[in-house]
Coordinates of C-alpha atoms in Angstrom, one line a residue:
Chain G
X1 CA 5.6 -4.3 19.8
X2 CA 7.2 -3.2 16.8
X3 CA 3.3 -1.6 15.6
X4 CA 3.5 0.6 18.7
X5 CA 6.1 3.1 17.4
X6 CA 4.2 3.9 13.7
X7 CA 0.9 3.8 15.5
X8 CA 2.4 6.4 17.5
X9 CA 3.7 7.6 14.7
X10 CA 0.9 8.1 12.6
X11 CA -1.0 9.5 15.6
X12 CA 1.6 12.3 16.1
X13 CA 1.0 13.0 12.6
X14 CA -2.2 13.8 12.9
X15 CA -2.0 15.5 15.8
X16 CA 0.5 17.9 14.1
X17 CA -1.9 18.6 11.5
X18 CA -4.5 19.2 13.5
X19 CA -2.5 21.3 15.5
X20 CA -0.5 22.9 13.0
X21 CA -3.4 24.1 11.5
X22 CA -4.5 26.1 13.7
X23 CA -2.1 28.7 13.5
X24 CA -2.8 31.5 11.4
X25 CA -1.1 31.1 8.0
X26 CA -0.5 27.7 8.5
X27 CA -3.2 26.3 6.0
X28 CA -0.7 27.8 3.0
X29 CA 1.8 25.9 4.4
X30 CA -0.4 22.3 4.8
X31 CA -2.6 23.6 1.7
X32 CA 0.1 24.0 -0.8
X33 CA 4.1 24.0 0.7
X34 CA 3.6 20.4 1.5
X35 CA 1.5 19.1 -0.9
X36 CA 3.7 20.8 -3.6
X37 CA 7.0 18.9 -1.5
X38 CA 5.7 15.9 -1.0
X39 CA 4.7 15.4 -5.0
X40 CA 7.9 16.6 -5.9
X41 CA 9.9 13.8 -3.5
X42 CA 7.3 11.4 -4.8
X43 CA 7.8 11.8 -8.5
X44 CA 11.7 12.4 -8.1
X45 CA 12.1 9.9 -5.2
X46 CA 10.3 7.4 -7.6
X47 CA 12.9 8.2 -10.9
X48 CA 15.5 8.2 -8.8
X49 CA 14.4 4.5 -7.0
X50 CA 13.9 3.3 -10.5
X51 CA 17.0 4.6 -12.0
X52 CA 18.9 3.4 -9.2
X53 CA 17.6 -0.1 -10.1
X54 CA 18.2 0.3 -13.4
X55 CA 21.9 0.7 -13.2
X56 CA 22.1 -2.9 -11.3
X57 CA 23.7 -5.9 -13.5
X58 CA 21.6 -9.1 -14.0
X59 CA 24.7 -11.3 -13.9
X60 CA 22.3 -14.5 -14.6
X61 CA 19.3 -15.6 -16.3
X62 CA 16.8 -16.2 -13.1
X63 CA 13.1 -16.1 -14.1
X64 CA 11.5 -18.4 -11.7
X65 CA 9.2 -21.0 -13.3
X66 CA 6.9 -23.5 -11.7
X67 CA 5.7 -25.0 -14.9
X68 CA 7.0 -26.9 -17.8
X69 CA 9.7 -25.2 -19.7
X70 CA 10.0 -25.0 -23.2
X71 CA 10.9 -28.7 -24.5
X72 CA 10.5 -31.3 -27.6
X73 CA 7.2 -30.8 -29.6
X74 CA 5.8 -33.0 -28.3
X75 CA 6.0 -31.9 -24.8
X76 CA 3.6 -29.1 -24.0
X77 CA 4.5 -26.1 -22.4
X78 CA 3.3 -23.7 -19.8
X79 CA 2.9 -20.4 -21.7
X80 CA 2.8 -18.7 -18.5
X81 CA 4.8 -20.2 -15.8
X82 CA 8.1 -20.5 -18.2
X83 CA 7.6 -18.1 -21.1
X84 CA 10.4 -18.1 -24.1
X85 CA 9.5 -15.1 -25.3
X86 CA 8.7 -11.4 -24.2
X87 CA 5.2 -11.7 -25.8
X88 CA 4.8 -14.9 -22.7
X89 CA 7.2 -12.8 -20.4
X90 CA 4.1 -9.9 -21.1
X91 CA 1.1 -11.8 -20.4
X92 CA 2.9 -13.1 -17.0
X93 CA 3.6 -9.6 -15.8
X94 CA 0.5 -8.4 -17.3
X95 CA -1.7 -11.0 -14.9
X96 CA 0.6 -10.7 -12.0
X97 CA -0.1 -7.2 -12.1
X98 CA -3.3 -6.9 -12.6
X99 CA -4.8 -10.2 -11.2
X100 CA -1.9 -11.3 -8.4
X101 CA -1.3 -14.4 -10.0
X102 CA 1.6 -15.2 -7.5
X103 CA -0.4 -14.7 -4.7
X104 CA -2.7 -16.9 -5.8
X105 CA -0.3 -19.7 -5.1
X106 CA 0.0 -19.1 -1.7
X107 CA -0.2 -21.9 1.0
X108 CA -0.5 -22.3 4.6
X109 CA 1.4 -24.7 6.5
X110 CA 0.0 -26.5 9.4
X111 CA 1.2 -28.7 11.9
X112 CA -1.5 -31.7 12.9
X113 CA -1.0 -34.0 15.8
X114 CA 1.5 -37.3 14.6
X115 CA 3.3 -35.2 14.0
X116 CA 2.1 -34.5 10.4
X117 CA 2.7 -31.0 7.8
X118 CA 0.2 -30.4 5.8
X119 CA -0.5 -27.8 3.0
X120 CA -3.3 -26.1 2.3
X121 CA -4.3 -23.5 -0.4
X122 CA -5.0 -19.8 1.3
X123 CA -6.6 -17.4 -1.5
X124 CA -7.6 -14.4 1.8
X125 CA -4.2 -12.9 1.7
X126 CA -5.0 -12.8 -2.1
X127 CA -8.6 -11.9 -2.0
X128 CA -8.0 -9.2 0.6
X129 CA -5.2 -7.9 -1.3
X130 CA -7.0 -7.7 -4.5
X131 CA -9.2 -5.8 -3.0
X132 CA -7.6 -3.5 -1.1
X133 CA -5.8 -2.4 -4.4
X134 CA -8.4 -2.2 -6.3
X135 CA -10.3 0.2 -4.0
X136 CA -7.2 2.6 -3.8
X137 CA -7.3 2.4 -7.4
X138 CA -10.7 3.7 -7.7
X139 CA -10.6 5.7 -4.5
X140 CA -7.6 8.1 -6.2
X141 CA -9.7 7.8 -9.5
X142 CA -12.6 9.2 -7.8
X143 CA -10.5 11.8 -5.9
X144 CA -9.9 13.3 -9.5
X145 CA -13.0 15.1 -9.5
X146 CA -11.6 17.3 -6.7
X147 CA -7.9 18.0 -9.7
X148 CA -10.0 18.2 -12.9
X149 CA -11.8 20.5 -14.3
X150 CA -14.5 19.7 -16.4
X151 CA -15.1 16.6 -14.7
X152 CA -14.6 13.7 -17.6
X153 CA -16.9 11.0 -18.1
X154 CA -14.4 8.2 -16.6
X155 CA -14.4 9.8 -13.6
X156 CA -18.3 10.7 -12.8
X157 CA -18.8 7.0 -14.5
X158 CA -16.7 5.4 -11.8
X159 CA -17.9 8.0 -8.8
X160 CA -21.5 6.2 -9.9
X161 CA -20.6 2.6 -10.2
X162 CA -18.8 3.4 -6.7
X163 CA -22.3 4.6 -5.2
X164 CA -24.3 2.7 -6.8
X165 CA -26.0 0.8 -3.9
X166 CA -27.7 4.5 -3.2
X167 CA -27.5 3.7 0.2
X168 CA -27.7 6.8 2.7
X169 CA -27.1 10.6 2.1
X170 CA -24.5 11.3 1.2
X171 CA -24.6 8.4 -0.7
X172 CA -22.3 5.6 0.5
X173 CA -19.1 4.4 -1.8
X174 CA -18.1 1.0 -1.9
X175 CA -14.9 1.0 -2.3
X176 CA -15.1 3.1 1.5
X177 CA -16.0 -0.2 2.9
X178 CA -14.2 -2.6 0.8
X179 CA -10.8 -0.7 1.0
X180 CA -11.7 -0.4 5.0
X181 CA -11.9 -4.3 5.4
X182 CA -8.7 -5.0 2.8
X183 CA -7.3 -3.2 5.2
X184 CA -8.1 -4.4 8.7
X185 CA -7.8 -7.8 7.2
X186 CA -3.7 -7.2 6.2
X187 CA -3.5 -5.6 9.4
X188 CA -4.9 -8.5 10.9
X189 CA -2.9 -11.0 9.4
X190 CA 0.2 -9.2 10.6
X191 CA -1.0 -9.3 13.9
X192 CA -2.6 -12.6 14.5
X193 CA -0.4 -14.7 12.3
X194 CA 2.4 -15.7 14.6
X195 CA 4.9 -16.5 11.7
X196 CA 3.9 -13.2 9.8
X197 CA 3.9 -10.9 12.8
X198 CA 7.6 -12.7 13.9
X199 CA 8.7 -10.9 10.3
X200 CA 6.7 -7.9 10.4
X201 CA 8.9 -4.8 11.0
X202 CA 8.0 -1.3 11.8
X203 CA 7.8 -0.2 7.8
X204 CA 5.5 -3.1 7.3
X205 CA 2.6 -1.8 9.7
X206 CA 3.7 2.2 9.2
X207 CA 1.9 2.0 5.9
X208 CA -1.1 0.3 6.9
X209 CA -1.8 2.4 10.1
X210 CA -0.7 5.5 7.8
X211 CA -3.4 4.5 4.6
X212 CA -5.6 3.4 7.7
X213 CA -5.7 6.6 8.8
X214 CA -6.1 8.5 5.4
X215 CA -9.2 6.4 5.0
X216 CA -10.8 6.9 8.2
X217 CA -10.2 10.8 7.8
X218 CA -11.6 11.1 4.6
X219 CA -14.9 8.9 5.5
X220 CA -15.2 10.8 8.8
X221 CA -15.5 14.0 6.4
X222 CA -18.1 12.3 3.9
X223 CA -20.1 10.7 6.5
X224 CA -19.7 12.2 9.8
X225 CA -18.3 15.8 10.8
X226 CA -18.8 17.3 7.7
X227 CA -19.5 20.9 8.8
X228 CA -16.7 23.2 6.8
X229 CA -16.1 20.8 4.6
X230 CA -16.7 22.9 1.6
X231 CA -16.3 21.0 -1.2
X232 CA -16.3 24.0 -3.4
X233 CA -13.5 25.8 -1.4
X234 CA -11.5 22.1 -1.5
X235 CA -12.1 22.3 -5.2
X236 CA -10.5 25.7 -6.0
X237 CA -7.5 24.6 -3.3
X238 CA -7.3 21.2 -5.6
X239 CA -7.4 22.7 -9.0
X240 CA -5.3 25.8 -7.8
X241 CA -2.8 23.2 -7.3
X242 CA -2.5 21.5 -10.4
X243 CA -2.6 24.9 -12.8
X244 CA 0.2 26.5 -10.3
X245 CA -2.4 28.7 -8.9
X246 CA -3.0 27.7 -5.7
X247 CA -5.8 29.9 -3.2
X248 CA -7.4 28.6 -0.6
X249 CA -10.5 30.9 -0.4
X250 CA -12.2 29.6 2.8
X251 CA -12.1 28.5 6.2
X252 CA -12.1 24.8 5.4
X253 CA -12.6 21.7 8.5
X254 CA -8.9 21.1 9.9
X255 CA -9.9 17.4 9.6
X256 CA -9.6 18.2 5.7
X257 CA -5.7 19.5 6.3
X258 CA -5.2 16.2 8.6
X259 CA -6.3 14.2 5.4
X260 CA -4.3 16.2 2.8
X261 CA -1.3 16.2 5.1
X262 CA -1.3 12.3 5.8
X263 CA -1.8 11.8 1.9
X264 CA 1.1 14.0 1.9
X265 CA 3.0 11.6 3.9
X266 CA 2.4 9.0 1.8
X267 CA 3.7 10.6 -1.1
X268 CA 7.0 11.7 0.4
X269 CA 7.2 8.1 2.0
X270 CA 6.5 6.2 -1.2
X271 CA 9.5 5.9 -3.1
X272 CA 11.8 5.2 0.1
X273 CA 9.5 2.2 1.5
X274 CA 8.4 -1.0 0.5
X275 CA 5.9 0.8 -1.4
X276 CA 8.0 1.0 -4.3
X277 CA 6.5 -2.6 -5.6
X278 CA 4.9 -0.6 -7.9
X279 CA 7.7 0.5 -9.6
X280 CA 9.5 -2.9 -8.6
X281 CA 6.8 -5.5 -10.2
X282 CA 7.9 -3.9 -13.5
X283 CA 12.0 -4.5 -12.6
X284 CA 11.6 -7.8 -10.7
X285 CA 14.3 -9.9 -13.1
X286 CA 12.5 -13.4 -11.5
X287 CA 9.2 -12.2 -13.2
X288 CA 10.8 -9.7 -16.6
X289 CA 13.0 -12.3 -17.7
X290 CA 12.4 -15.1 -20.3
X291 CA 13.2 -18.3 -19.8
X292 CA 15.4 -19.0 -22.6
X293 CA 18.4 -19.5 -21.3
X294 CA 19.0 -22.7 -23.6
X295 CA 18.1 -20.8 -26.6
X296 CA 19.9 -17.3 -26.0
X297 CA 23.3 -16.8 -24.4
X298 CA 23.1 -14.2 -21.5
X299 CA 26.0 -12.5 -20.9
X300 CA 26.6 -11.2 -17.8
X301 CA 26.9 -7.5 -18.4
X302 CA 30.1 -6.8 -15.9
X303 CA 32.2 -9.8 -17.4
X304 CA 35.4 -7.7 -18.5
X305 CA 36.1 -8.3 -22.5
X306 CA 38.5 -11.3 -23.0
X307 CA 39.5 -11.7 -26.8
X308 CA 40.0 -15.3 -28.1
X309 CA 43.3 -16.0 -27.8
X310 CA 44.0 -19.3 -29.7
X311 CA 47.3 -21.5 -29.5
X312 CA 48.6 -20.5 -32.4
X313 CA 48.6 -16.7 -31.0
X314 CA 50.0 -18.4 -28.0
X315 CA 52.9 -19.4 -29.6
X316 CA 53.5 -16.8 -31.7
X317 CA 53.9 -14.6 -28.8
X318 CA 55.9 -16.6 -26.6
X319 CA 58.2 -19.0 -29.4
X320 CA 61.4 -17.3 -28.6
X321 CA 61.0 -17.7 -24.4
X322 CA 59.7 -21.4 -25.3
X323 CA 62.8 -22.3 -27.3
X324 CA 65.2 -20.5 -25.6
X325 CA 63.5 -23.0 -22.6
X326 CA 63.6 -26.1 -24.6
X327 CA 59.8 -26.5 -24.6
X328 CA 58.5 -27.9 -28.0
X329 CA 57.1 -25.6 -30.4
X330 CA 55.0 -26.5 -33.5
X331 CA 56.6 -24.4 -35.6
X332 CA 60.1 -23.4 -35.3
X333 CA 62.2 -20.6 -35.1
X334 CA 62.7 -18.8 -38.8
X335 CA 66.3 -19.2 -39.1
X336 CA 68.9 -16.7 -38.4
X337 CA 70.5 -14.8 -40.7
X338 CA 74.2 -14.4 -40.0
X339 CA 73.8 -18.5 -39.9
Chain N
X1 CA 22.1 2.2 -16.8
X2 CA 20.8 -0.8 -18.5
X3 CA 17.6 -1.7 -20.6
X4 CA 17.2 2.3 -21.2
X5 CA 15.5 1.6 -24.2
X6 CA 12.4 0.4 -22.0
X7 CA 12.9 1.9 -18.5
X8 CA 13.2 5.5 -20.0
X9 CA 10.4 5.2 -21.7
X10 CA 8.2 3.5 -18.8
X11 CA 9.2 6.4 -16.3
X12 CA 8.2 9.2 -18.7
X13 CA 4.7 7.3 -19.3
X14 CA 4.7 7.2 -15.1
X15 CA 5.4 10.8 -14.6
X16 CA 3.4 12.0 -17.5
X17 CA 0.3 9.8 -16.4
X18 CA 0.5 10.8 -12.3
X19 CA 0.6 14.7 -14.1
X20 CA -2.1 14.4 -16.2
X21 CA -4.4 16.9 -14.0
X22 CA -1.6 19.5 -14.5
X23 CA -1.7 19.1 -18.1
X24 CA -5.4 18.5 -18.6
X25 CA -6.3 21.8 -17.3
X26 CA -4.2 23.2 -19.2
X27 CA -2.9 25.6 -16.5
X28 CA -6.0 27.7 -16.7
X29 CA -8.5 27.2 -13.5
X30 CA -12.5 27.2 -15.1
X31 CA -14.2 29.7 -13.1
X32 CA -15.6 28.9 -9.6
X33 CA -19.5 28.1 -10.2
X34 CA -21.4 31.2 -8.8
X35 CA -25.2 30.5 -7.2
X36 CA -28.0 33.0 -7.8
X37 CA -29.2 33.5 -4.0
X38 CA -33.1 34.7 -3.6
X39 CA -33.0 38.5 -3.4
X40 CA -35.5 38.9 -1.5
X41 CA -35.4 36.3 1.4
X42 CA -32.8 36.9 4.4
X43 CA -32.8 33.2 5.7
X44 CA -33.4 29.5 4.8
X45 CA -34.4 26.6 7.2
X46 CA -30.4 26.0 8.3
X47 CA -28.0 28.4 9.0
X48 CA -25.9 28.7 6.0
X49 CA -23.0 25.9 7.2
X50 CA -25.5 23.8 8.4
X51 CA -27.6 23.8 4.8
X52 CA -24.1 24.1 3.0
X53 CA -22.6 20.6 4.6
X54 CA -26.6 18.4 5.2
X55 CA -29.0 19.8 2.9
X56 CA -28.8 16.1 0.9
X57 CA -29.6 14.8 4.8
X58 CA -32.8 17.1 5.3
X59 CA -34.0 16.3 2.0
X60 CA -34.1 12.9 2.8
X61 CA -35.6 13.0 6.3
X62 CA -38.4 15.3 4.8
X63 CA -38.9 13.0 2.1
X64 CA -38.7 9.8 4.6
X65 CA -41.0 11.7 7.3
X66 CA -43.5 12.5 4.8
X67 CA -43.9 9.5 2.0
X68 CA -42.6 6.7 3.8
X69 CA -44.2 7.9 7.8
X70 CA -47.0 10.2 6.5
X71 CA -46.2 12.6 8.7
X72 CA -46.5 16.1 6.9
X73 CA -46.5 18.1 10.5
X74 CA -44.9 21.2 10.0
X75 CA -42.0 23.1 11.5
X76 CA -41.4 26.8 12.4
X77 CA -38.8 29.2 12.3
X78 CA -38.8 32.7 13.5
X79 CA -43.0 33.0 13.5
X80 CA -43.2 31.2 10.2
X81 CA -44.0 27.6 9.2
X82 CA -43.1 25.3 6.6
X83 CA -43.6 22.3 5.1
X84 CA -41.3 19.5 4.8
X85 CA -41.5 19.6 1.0
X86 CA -39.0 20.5 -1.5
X87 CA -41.4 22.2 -3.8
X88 CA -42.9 24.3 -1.4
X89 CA -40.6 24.9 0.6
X90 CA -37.3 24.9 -1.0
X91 CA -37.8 26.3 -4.7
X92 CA -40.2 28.8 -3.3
X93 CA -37.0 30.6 -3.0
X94 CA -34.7 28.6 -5.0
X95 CA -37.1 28.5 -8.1
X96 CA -34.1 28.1 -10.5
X97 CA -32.3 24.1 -10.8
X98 CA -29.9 25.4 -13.1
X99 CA -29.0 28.3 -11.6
X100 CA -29.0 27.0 -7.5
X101 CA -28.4 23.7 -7.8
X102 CA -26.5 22.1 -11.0
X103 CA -23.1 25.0 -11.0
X104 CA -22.1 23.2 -7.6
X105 CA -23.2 19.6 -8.2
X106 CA -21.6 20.3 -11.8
X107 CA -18.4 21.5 -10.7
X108 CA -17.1 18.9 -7.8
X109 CA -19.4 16.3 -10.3
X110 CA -21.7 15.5 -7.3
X111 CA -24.3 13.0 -8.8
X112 CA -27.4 14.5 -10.1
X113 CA -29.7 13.6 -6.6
X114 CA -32.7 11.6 -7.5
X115 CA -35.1 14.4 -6.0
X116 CA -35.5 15.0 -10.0
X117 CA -36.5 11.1 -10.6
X118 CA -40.3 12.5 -8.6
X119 CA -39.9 16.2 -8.8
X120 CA -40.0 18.4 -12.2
X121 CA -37.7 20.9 -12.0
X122 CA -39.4 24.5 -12.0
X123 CA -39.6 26.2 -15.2
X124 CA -39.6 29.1 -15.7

């Protein structure tokens, strides 16, 4: 049961839009109060999350590998699975970023009759992943039409790769089906997969429901109740916002402030949630490191600083207390004067 | 704080990157695109929220009613008919692409609508 409460949770927050919106006034506040909040506790909440990792030790080398380290010559290595270097350590991050490379490694355990374990490769998690993040990723590239002003190529060049099927009026976006079905799928998964919905928690499903629910919104106000939806009006708003000159110069569709205010959401949620692995791919010490730990000595940062302190020294220091308690000394005593 | 020398400089690339709207307008808002209405017509086909939010949709009903069904019946409204065609009907009024249609379609960058790939726009 533990979707029911952000279910609920997400539905109350619509419902307070939609309410909330109602009021007389209360567009400024969704319009631009909250929007202008909610970027501020994303960008700060995001510093401050990163920051905050920053100032953690790495007491030990631990890059995890799962190919051949760095050997004899003749021996050949696995650039990416143990890199030596921060050129390798870049081209791991940079396809684990970019293409999931990890992910791509997962497996699914199964129990046959016997009984026997078997292993099998299972690319969905990774192919419905993949695609869920790339379709945000052109989704909020899209959305930049709405915060720019001329519109730059990039963005009407991606807005007409996204629709280029041409199919409907208004034409349809791929990425609004594709992110639709990344979605359902991870939500899915956390469901139906007994050992995955055993460790799903409430934060897990919140965002899914919550990103769920900003996609449904906006599609509903592309494709289906588009009456006041005034693009142009949205525009100003959107622009208004970004040059600190916010107006919202007509009645726009409340399902518009219900879309804005869960997007809000998000952004104030971000850098306090598991959401942060986008921040966190980049500070991951199992991925960042190098795996070198036979070529450079890593020191753990918080050792305290011990000077060499060599026998000699030793004795220096202690010769009188040594003698004086007839343990042998290398070198003796000088002798005493009034001798 | 350690590894300052790369984190410092990755979070300013972040927060200067998620900004970028901010600082690619520049603080100044372009003006809001203004439409030349007819000046001599008090009302189109739709009421105004109705053309505003599905004129793409009735364009493309007309155009499938018409070329793909054949059916070029036409409609009346208040005593007067019309035809379901975008040049007579539509830039009898609106005779003017670049003043009526492109300052909207230009502004939220709304792809250019294939009615042009057929029609030529009016010249005037």
């Amino acid at each position: 049961m533990k979707y029911a409460f952000p279910l609920a949770a997400v539905i109350a927050l619509v419902l307070i839009a939609l309410i909330g919106v109602q009021i007389p006034g209360m567009q400024y506040l969704f319009g631009v109060a909250i929007p202008y909040l909610a970027m501020a506790l994303f960008l700060g909440g995001f510093c401050y999350r990163v920051i905050y990792w920053a100032k953690s030790p790495v007491p030990f080398k631990i890059p995890t590998t799962c190919g051949q380290g760095y050997s004899l010559p003749w021996v050949k290595q696995d650039k990416l699975e143990a890199p030596v270097n921060t050129g390798q350590v870049i081209a791991r991050l940079f396809l684990e970023i970019f293409l999931f490379r990890s992910l791509w490694r997962n497996t699914k355990a199964t129990v046959h009759s016997g009984p026997k374990l078997t292993y099998e490769s299972s690319k969905w998690l990774w192919l419905f992943g993949i695609l869920f993040h790339y379709s945000f990723l052109v989704i909020i590239i899209r959305h930049m039409r709405y915060f720019l002003d001329p519109v730059p190529w990039l963005v009407s060049f991606v807005e007409t790769a996204d629709s280029l099927l041409e199919i409907g009026s208004p034409l349809m976006y791929t990425t609004d089906v594709v992110i639709i079905l990344g979605l359902l799928f991870l939500l899915a998964r956390r469901l139906f997969n007994p050992q995955v919905r055993y460790i799903s928690l409430s934060n897990d499903y919140f965002p899914l429901f919550l990103i769920l629910a900003i996609c449904i919104t906006g599609i509903l106000m592309r494709y289906g109740l588009r009456t006041n939806v005034d693009i142009v009006a949205i525009k100003q708003l959107a622009v208004g916002l970004v040059t600190f000159s916010p107006t919202i110069v007509a009645e726009i569709s409340s399902l518009f402030y219900v879309h804005l205010f869960l997007v809000c959401v998000l952004l104030a949620y971000f850098p306090f949630s598991k959401l942060m692995h986008l921040g966190g791919v980049f500070l991951s010490p199992t991925r960042n490191m190098a795996n070198d730990s036979r070529m450079k000595r890593h020191i753990n940062p918080w050792n305290p600083d011990i000077k060499p302190h060599s026998y000699a020294a030793y004795e220096d220091e202690f010769r009188e207390d040594m003698v004086e308690q007839g343990i042998p000394v290398e070198k003796e005593l000088p002798p005493k004067a009034n001798d | 704080m350690y590894d300052s020398g790369k984190i410092i400089p990755g979070l300013l690339i972040f927060v200067l990157f998620v900004t970028i709207p901010i600082w690619y307008n520049r603080g100044t808002a372009q003006a809001v695109p203004e439409i030349v209405l007819p000046k001599d017509v008090e009302s189109c086909v739709l009421p105004l929220a109705a053309i505003r939010s599905d004129h793409m949709k009735l364009l493309m009903t007309w155009r499938d009613d018409v070329l793909r069904d054949g059916d070029r019946s036409t409609f009346e409204i208040e005593g007067k008919q019309y035809q379901k065609s975008l040049t007579l009907t539509c830039l009898q009024c609106h005779a003017n692409k670049e003043q009526f249609c492109d300052p909207c379609h230009t502004y939220v960058a709304v792809r250019q609508p294939n009615c042009w790939d057929c029609h030529f726009a009016p010249v005037e």
